[in-house]
PDB file of C-alpha atoms (C1' of nucleotides) in Angstrom:
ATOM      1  CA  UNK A   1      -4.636   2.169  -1.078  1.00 61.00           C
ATOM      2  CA  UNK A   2      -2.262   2.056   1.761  1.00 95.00           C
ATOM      3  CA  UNK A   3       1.281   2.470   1.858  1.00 98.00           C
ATOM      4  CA  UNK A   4       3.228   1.641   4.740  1.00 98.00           C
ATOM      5  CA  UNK A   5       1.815   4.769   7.239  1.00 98.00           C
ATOM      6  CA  UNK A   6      -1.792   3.885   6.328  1.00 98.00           C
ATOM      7  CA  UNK A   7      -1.531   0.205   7.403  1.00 98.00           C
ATOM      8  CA  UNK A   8       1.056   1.218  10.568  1.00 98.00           C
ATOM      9  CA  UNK A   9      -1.631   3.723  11.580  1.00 98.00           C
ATOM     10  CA  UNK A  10      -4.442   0.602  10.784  1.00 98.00           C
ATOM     11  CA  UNK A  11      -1.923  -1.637  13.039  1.00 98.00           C
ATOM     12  CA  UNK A  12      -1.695   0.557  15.984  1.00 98.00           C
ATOM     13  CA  UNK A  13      -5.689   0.748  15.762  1.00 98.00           C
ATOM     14  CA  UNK A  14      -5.929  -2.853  16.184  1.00 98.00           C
ATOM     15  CA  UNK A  15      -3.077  -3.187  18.772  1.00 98.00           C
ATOM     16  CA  UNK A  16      -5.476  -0.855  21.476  1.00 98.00           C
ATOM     17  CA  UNK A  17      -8.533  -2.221  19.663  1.00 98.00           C
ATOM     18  CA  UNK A  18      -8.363  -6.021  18.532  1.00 98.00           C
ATOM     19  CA  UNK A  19      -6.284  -7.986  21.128  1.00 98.00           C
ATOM     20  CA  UNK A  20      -7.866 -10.422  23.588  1.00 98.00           C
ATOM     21  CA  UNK A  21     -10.929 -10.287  21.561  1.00 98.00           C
ATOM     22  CA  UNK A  22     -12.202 -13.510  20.919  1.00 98.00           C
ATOM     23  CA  UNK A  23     -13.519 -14.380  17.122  1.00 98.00           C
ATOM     24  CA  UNK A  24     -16.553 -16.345  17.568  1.00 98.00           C
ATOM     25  CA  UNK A  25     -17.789 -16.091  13.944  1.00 98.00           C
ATOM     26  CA  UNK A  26     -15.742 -15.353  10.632  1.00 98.00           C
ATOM     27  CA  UNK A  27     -18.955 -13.957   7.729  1.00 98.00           C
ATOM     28  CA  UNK A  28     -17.557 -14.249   4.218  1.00 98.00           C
ATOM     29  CA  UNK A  29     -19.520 -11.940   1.669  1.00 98.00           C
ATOM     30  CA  UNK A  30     -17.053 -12.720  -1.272  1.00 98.00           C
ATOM     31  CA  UNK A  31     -15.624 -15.428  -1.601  1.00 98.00           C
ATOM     32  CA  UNK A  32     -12.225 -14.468  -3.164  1.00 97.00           C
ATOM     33  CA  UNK A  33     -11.559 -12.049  -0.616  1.00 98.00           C
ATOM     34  CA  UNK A  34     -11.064 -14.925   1.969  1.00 98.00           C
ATOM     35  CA  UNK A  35      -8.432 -17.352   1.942  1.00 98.00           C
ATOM     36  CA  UNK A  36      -8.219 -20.483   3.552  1.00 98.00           C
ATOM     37  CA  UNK A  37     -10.604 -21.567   6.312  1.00 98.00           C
ATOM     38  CA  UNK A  38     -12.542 -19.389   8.092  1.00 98.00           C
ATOM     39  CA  UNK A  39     -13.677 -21.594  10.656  1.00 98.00           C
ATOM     40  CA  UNK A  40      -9.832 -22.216  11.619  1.00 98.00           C
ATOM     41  CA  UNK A  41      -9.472 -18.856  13.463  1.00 98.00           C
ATOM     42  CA  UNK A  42     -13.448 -19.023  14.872  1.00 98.00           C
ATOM     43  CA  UNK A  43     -12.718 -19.555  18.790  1.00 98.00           C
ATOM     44  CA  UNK A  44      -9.232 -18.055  18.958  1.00 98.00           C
ATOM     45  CA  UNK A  45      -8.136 -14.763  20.715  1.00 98.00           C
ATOM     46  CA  UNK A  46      -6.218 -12.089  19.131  1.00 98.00           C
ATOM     47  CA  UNK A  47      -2.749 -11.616  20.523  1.00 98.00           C
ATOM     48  CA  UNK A  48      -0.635  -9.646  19.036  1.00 98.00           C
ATOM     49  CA  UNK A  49      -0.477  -7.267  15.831  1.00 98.00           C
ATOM     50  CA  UNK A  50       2.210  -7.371  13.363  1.00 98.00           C
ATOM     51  CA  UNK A  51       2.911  -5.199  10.122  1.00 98.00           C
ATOM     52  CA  UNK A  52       5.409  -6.361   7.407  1.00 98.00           C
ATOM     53  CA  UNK A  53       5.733  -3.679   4.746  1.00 98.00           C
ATOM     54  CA  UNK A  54       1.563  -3.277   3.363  1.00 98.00           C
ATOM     55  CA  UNK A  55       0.925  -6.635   4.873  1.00 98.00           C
ATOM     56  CA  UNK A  56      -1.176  -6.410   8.482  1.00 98.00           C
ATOM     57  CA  UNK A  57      -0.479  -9.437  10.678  1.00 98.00           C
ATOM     58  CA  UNK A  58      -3.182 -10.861  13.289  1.00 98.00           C
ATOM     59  CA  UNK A  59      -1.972 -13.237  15.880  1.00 98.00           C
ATOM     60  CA  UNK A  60      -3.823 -15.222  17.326  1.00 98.00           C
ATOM     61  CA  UNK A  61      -4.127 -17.729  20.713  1.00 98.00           C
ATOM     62  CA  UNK A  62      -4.428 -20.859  18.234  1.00 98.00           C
ATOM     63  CA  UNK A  63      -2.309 -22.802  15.116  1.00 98.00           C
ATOM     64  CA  UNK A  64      -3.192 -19.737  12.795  1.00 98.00           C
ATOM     65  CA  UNK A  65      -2.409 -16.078  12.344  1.00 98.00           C
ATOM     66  CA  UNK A  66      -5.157 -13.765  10.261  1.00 98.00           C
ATOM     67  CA  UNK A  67      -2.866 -12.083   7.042  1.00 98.00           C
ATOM     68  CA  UNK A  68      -4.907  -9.103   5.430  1.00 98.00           C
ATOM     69  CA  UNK A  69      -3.605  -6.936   2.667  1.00 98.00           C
ATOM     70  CA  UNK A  70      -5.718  -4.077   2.124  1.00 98.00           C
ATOM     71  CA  UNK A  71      -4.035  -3.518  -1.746  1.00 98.00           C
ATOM     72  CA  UNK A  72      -5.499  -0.275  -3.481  1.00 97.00           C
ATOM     73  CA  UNK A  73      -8.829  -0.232  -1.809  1.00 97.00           C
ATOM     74  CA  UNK A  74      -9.317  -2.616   1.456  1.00 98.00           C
ATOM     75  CA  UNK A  75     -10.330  -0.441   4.723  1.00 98.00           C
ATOM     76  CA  UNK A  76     -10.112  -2.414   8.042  1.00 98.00           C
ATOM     77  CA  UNK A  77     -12.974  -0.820  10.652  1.00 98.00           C
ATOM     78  CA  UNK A  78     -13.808  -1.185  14.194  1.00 98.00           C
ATOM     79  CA  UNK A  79     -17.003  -1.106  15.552  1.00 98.00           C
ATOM     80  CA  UNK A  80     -17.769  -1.379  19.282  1.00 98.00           C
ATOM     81  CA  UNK A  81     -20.804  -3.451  20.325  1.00 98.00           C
ATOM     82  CA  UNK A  82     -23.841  -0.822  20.058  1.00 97.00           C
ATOM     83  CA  UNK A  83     -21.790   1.776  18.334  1.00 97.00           C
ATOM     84  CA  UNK A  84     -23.373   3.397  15.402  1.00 95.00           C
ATOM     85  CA  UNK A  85     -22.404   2.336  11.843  1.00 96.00           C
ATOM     86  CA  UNK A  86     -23.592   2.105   8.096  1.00 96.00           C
ATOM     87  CA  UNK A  87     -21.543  -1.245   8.092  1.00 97.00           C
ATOM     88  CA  UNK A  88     -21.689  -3.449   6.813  1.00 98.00           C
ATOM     89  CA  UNK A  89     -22.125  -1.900   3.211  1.00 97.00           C
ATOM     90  CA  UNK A  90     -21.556  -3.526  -0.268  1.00 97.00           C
ATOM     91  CA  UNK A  91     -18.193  -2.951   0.001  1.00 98.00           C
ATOM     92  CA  UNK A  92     -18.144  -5.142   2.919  1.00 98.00           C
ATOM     93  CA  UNK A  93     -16.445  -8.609   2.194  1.00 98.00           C
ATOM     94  CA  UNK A  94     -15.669 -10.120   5.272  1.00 98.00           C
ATOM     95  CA  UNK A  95     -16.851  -9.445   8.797  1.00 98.00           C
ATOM     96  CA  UNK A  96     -15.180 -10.799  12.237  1.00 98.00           C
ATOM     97  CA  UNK A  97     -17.808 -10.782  15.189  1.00 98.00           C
ATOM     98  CA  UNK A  98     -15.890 -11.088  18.638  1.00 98.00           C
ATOM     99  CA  UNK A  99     -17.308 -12.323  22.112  1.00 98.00           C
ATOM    100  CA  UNK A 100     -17.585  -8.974  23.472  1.00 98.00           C
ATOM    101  CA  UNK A 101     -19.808  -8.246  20.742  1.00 98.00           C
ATOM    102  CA  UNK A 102     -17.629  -6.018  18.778  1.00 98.00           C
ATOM    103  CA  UNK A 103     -17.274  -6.351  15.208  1.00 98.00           C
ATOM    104  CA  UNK A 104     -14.479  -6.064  12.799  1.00 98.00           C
ATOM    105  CA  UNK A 105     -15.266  -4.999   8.979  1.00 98.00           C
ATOM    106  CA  UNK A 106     -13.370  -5.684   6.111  1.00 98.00           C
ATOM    107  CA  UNK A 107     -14.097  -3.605   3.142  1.00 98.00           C
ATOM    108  CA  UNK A 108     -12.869  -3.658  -0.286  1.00 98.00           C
ATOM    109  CA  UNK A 109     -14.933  -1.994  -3.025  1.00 97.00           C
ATOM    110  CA  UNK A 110     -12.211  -3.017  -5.953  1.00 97.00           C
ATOM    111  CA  UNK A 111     -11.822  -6.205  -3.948  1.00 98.00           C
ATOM    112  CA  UNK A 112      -7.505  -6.691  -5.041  1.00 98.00           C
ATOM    113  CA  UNK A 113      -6.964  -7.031  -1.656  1.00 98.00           C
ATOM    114  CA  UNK A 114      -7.440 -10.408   1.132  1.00 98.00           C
ATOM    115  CA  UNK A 115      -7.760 -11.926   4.292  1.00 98.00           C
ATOM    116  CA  UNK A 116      -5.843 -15.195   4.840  1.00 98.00           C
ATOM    117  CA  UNK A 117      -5.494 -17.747   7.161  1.00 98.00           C
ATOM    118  CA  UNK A 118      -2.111 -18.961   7.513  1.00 98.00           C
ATOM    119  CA  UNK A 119      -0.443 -21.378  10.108  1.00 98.00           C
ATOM    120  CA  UNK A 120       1.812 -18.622  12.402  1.00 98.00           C
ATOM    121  CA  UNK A 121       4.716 -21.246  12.150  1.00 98.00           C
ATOM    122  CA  UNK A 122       4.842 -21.326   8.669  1.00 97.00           C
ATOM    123  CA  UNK A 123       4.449 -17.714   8.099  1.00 97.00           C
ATOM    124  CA  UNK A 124       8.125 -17.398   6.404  1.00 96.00           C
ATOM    125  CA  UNK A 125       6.419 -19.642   3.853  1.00 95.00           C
ATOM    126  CA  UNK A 126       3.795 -16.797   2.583  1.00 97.00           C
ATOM    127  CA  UNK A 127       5.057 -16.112  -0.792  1.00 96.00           C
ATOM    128  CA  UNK A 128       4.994 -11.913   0.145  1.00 97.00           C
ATOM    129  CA  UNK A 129       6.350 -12.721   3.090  1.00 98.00           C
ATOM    130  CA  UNK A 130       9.005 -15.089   1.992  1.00 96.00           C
ATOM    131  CA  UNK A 131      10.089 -12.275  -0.710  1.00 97.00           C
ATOM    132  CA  UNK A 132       9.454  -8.740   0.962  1.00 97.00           C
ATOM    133  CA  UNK A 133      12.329  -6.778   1.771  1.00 97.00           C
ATOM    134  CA  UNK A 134      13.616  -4.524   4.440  1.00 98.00           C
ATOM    135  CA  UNK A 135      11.857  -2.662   7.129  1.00 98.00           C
ATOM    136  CA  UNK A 136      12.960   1.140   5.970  1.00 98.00           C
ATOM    137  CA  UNK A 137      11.765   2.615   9.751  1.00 98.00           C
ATOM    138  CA  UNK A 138      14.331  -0.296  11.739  1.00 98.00           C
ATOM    139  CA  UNK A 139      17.108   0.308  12.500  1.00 98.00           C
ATOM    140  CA  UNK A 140      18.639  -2.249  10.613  1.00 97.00           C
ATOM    141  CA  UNK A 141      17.697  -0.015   7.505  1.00 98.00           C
ATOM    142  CA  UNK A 142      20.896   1.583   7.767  1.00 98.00           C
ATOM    143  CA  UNK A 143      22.603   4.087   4.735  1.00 98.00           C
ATOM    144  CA  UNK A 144      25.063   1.323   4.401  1.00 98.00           C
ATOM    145  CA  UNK A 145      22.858  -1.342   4.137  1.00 97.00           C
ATOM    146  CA  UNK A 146      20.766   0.534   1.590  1.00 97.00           C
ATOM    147  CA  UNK A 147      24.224   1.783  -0.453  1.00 97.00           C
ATOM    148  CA  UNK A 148      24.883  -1.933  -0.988  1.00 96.00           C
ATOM    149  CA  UNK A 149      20.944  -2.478  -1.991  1.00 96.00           C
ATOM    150  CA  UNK A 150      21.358  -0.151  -4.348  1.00 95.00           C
ATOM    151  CA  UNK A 151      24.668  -1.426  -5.738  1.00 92.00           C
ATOM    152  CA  UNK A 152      22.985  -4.401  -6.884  1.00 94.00           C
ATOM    153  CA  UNK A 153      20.451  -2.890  -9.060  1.00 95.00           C
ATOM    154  CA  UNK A 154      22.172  -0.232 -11.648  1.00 92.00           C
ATOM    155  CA  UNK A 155      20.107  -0.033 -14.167  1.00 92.00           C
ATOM    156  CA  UNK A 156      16.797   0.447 -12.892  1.00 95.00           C
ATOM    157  CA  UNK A 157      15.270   3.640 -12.093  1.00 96.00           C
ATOM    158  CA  UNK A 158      14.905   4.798  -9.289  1.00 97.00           C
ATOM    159  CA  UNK A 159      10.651   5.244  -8.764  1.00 97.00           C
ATOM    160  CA  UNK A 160      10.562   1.290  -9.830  1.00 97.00           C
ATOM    161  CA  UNK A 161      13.542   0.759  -7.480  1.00 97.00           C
ATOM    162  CA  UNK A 162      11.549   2.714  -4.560  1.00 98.00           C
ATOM    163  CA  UNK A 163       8.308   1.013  -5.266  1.00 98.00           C
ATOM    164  CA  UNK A 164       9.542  -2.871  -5.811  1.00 97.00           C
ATOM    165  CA  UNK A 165       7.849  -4.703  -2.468  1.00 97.00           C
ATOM    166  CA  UNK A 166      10.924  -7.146  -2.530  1.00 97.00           C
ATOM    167  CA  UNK A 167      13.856  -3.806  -1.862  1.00 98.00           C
ATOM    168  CA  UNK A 168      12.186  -1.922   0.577  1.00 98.00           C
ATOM    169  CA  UNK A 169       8.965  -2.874   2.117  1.00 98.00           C
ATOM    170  CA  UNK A 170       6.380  -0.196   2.329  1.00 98.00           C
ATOM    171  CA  UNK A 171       7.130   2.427  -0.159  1.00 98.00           C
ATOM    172  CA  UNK A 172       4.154   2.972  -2.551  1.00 98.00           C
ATOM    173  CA  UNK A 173       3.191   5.788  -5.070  1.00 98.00           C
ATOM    174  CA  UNK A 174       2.184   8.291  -2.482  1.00 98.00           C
ATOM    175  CA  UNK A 175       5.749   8.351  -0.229  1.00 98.00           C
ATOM    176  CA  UNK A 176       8.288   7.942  -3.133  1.00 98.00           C
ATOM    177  CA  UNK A 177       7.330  11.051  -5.216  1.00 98.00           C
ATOM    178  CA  UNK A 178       7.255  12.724  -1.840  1.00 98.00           C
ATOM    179  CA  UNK A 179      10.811  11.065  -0.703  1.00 98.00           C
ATOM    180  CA  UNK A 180      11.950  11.729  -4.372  1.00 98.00           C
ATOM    181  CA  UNK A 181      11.414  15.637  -4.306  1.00 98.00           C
ATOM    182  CA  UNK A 182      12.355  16.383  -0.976  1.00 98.00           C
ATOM    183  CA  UNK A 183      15.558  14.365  -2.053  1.00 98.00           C
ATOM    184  CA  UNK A 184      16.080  16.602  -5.390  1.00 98.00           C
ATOM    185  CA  UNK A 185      15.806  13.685  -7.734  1.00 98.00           C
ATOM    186  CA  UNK A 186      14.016  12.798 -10.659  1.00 98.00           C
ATOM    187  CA  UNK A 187      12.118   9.954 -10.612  1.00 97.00           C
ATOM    188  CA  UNK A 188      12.949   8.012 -13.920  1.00 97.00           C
ATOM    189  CA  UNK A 189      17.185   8.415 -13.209  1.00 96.00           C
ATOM    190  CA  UNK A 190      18.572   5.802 -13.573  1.00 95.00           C
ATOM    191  CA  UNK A 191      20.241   4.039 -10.347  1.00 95.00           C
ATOM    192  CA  UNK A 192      23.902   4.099 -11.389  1.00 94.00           C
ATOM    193  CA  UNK A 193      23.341   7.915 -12.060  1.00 96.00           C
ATOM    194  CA  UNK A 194      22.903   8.789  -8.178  1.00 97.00           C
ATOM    195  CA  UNK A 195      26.365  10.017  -6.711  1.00 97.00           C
ATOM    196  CA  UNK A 196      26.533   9.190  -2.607  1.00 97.00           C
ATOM    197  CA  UNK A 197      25.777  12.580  -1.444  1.00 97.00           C
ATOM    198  CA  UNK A 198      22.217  11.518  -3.726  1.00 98.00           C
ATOM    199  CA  UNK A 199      21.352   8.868  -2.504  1.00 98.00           C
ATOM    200  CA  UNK A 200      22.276   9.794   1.012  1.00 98.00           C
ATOM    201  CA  UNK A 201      19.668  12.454   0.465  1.00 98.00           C
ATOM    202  CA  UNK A 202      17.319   9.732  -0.516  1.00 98.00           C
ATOM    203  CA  UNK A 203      17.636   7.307   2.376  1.00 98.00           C
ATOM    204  CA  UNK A 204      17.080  10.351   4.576  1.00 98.00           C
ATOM    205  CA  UNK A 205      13.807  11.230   2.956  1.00 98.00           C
ATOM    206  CA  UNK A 206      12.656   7.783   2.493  1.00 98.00           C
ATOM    207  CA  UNK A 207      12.746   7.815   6.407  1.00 98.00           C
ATOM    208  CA  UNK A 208      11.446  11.331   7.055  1.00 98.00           C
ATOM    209  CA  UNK A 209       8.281  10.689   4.491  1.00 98.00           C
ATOM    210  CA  UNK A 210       7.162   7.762   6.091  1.00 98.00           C
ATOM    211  CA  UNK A 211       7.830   8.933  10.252  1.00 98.00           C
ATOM    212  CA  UNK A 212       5.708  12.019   9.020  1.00 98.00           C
ATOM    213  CA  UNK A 213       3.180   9.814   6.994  1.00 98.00           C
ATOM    214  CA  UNK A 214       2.436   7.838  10.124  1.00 98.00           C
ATOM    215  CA  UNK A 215       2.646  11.122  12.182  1.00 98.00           C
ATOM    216  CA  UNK A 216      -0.113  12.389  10.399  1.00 98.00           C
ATOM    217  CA  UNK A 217      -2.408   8.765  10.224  1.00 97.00           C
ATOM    218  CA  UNK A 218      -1.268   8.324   6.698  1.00 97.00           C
ATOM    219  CA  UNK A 219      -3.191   9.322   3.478  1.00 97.00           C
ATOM    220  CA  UNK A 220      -6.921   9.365   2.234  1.00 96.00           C
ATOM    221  CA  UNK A 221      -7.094   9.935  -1.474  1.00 92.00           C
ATOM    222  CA  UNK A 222     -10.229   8.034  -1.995  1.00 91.00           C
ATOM    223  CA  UNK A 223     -10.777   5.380   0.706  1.00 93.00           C
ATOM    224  CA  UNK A 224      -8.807   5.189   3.041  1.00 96.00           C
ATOM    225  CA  UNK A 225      -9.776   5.293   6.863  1.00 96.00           C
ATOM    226  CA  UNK A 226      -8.218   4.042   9.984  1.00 97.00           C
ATOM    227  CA  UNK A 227      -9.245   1.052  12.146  1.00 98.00           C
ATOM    228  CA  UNK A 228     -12.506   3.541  13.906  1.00 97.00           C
ATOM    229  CA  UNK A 229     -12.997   4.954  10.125  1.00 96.00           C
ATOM    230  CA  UNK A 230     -11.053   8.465  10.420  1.00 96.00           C
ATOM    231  CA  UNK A 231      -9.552   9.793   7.416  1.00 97.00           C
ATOM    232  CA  UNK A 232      -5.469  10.666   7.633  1.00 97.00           C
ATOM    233  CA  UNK A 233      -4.116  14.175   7.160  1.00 97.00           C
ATOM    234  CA  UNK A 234      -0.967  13.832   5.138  1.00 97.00           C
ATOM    235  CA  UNK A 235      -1.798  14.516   1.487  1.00 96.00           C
ATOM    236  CA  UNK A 236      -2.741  18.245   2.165  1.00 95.00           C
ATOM    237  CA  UNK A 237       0.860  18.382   3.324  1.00 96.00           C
ATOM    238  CA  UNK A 238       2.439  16.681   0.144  1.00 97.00           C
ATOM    239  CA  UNK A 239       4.701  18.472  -1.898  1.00 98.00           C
ATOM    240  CA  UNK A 240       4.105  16.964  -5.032  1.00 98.00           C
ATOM    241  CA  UNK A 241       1.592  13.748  -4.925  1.00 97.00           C
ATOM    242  CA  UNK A 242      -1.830  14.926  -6.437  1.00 96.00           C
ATOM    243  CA  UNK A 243      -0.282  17.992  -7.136  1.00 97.00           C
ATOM    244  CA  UNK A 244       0.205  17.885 -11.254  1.00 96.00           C
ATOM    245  CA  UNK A 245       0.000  21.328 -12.417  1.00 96.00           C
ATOM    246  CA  UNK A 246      -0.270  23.152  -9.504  1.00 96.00           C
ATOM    247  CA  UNK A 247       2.991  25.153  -8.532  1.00 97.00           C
ATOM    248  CA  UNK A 248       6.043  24.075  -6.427  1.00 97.00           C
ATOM    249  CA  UNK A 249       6.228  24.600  -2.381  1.00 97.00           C
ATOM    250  CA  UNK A 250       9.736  25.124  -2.765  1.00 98.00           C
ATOM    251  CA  UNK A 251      10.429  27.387  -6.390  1.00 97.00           C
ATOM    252  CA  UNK A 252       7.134  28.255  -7.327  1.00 97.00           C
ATOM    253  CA  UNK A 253       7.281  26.305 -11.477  1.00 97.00           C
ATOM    254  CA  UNK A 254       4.255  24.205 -12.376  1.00 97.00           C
ATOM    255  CA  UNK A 255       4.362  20.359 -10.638  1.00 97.00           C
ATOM    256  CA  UNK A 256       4.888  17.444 -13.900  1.00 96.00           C
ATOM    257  CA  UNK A 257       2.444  14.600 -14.101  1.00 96.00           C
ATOM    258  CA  UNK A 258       3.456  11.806 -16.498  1.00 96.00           C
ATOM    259  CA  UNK A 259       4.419   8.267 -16.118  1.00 96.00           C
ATOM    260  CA  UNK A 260       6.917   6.810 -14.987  1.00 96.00           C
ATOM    261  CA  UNK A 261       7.488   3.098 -13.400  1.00 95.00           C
ATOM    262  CA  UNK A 262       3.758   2.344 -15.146  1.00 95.00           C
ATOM    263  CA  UNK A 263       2.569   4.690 -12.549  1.00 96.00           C
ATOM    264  CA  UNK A 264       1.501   8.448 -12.254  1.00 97.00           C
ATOM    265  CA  UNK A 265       4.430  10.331 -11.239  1.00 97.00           C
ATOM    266  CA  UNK A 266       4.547  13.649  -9.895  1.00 98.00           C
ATOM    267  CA  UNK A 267       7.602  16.160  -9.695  1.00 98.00           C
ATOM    268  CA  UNK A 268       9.302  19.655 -10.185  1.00 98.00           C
ATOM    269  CA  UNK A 269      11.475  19.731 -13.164  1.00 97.00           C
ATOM    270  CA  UNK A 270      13.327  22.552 -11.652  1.00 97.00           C
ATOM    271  CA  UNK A 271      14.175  21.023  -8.062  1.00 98.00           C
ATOM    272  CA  UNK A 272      14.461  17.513  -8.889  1.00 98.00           C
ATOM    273  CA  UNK A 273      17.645  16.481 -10.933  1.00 96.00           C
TER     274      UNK A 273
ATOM    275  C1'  DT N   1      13.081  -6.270 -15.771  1.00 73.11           C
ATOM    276  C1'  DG N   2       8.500  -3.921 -18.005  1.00 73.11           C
ATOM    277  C1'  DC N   3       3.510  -4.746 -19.144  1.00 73.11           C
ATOM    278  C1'  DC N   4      -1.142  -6.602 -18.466  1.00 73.11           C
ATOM    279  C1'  DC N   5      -4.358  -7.676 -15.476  1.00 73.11           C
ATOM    280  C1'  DC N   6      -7.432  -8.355 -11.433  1.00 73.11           C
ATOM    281  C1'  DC N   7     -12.067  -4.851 -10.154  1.00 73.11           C
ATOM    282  C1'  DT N   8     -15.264  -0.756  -9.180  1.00 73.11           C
ATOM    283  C1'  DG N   9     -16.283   4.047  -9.100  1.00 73.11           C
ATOM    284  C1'  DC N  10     -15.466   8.713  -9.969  1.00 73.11           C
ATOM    285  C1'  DA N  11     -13.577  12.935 -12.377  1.00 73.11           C
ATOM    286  C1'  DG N  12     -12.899  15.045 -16.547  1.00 73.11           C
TER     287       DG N  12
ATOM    288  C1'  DC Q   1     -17.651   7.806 -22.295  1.00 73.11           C
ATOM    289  C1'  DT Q   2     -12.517   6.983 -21.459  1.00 73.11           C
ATOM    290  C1'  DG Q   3      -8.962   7.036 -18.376  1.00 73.11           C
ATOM    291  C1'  DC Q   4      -7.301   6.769 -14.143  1.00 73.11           C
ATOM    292  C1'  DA Q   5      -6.721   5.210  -9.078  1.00 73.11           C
ATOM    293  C1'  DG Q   6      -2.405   4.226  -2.089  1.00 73.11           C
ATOM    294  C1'  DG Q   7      -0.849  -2.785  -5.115  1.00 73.11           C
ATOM    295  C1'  DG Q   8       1.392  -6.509  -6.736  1.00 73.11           C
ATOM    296  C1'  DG Q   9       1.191 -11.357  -9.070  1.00 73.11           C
ATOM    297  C1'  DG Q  10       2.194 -13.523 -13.355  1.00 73.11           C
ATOM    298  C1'  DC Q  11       3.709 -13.379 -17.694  1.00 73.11           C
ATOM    299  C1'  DA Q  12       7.032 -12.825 -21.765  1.00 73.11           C
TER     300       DA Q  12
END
DNA sequence: TGCCCCCTGCAG
DNA sequence: CTGCAGGGGGCA
């Protein structure tokens, strides 16, 4: 499910949400959703919240911080002590009870997605973490920086360029056909092809898809929810996404569905070059 | 550097 | 019923 707004949005959540509460109990409902040992994180407070690219970081008081990537499908919900819920459901794989008697869901009907436990000092070990690339909202994503990025890889196209984890960290189906029309460029050019003005256009848009992505608590296609289990508003702004066959914001001509990258790709013949 | 695959559920 | 879905690891 969530791109990099979606698991922001999920981050900030947490930030007001899950720090200082104390795990006293770690339930796992499927096994392969859980990785490592549960009872390594039971006693330890929350800290901090981190987010590199789609991957949600816990900190915590003790050895370990709690990694949880929420793939297509994961949802990561909050529920206060006495608070009314459905949870957990059979989507429900994991569940973190806190002192305060708070709970934390994890949810994952397609179940791609994890919790880990992974020693905090080690964490430039994790193999995403030891191969994701840059941060495109720092400001160390600069247009030079991402010029020279580009440099290196010629001959891809650009959608697979957008959506490799290990280039830019973040980008997912949603926010690159949205960065790639509002950029005027078609998604299966190749690399080489894009003059500087192009891709100077691009590493705008990049940026100004994902600041309004997490402006608007990110997207809900199917699943998605934040950390108290709202919905986000950006896909009835999209310009493109989910919009195959419907007609352009911008000219008006029908919006093209096909693949491209292995994925469902969505653009306007006539604005994107 | 592209495909197949991991799964479940829902639209067409 | 088939095909498709916000991801990404592992394989030629």
């Amino acid at each position: 499910m969530p791109e990099l707004p979606e698991v922001e949005t999920i981050r900030r959540g947490a930030v007001h949400s899950l720090i200082g509460q104390k795990i006293v109990l770690v339930s796992i409902l499927l096994h392969k959703s859980f990785i490592g040992d549960p009872r390594a994180v039971e006693g330890c407070v929350i800290t901090n919240v981190g987010r590199r690219g789609k991957l949600l970081i816990l900190h915590t008081s003790g050895v370990n911080s709690i990694l949880i990537h929420l793939k297509m499908t994961g949802q990561l919900i909050s529920v206060r002590k006495g608070q009314m819920t459905k949870l957990p459901d059979k989507s429900t794989k994991v569940i973190f009870a806190f002192e305060s008697e708070d709970k934390l869901f994890f949810n994952d009907y397609r179940t791609f997605g994890y919790v880990q436990v992974f020693e905090s000092a080690n964490l430039s070990e994790h193999p995403f973490l030891k191969k994701v690339g840059i941060e495109p909202l720092d400001s160390s994503f600069t247009f030079e920086f991402f010029e020279k990025l580009v440099l290196r890889f010629n001959k891809m196209n650009v959608k697979s360029f957008l959506l490799d984890q290990t280039k830019i960290a973040g980008l997912g189906n949603i926010y690159t056909d949205e960065a790639l029309f509002y950029a005027h460029i078609l998604p299966m050019r190749q690399i080489g092809s894009l003059d500087t003005i192009e891709l100077k256009d691009l590493y705008l848009n990049i940026k100004e898809v994902l600041n309004k992505g997490v402006n608007l608590g990110g997207s809900s296609k199917t699943s998605y929810v934040n950390l108290h289990g709202e919905k986000g508003r950006f896909l009835s702004q999209a310009a493109v996404y989910g919009r195959g066959g419907m007609s352009c914001i911008v000219c008006g001509q029908p919006i093209q569905k096909s693949k491209c990258a292995g994925r469902g790709t969505h653009y306007c013949v006539h604005c994107q070059k």
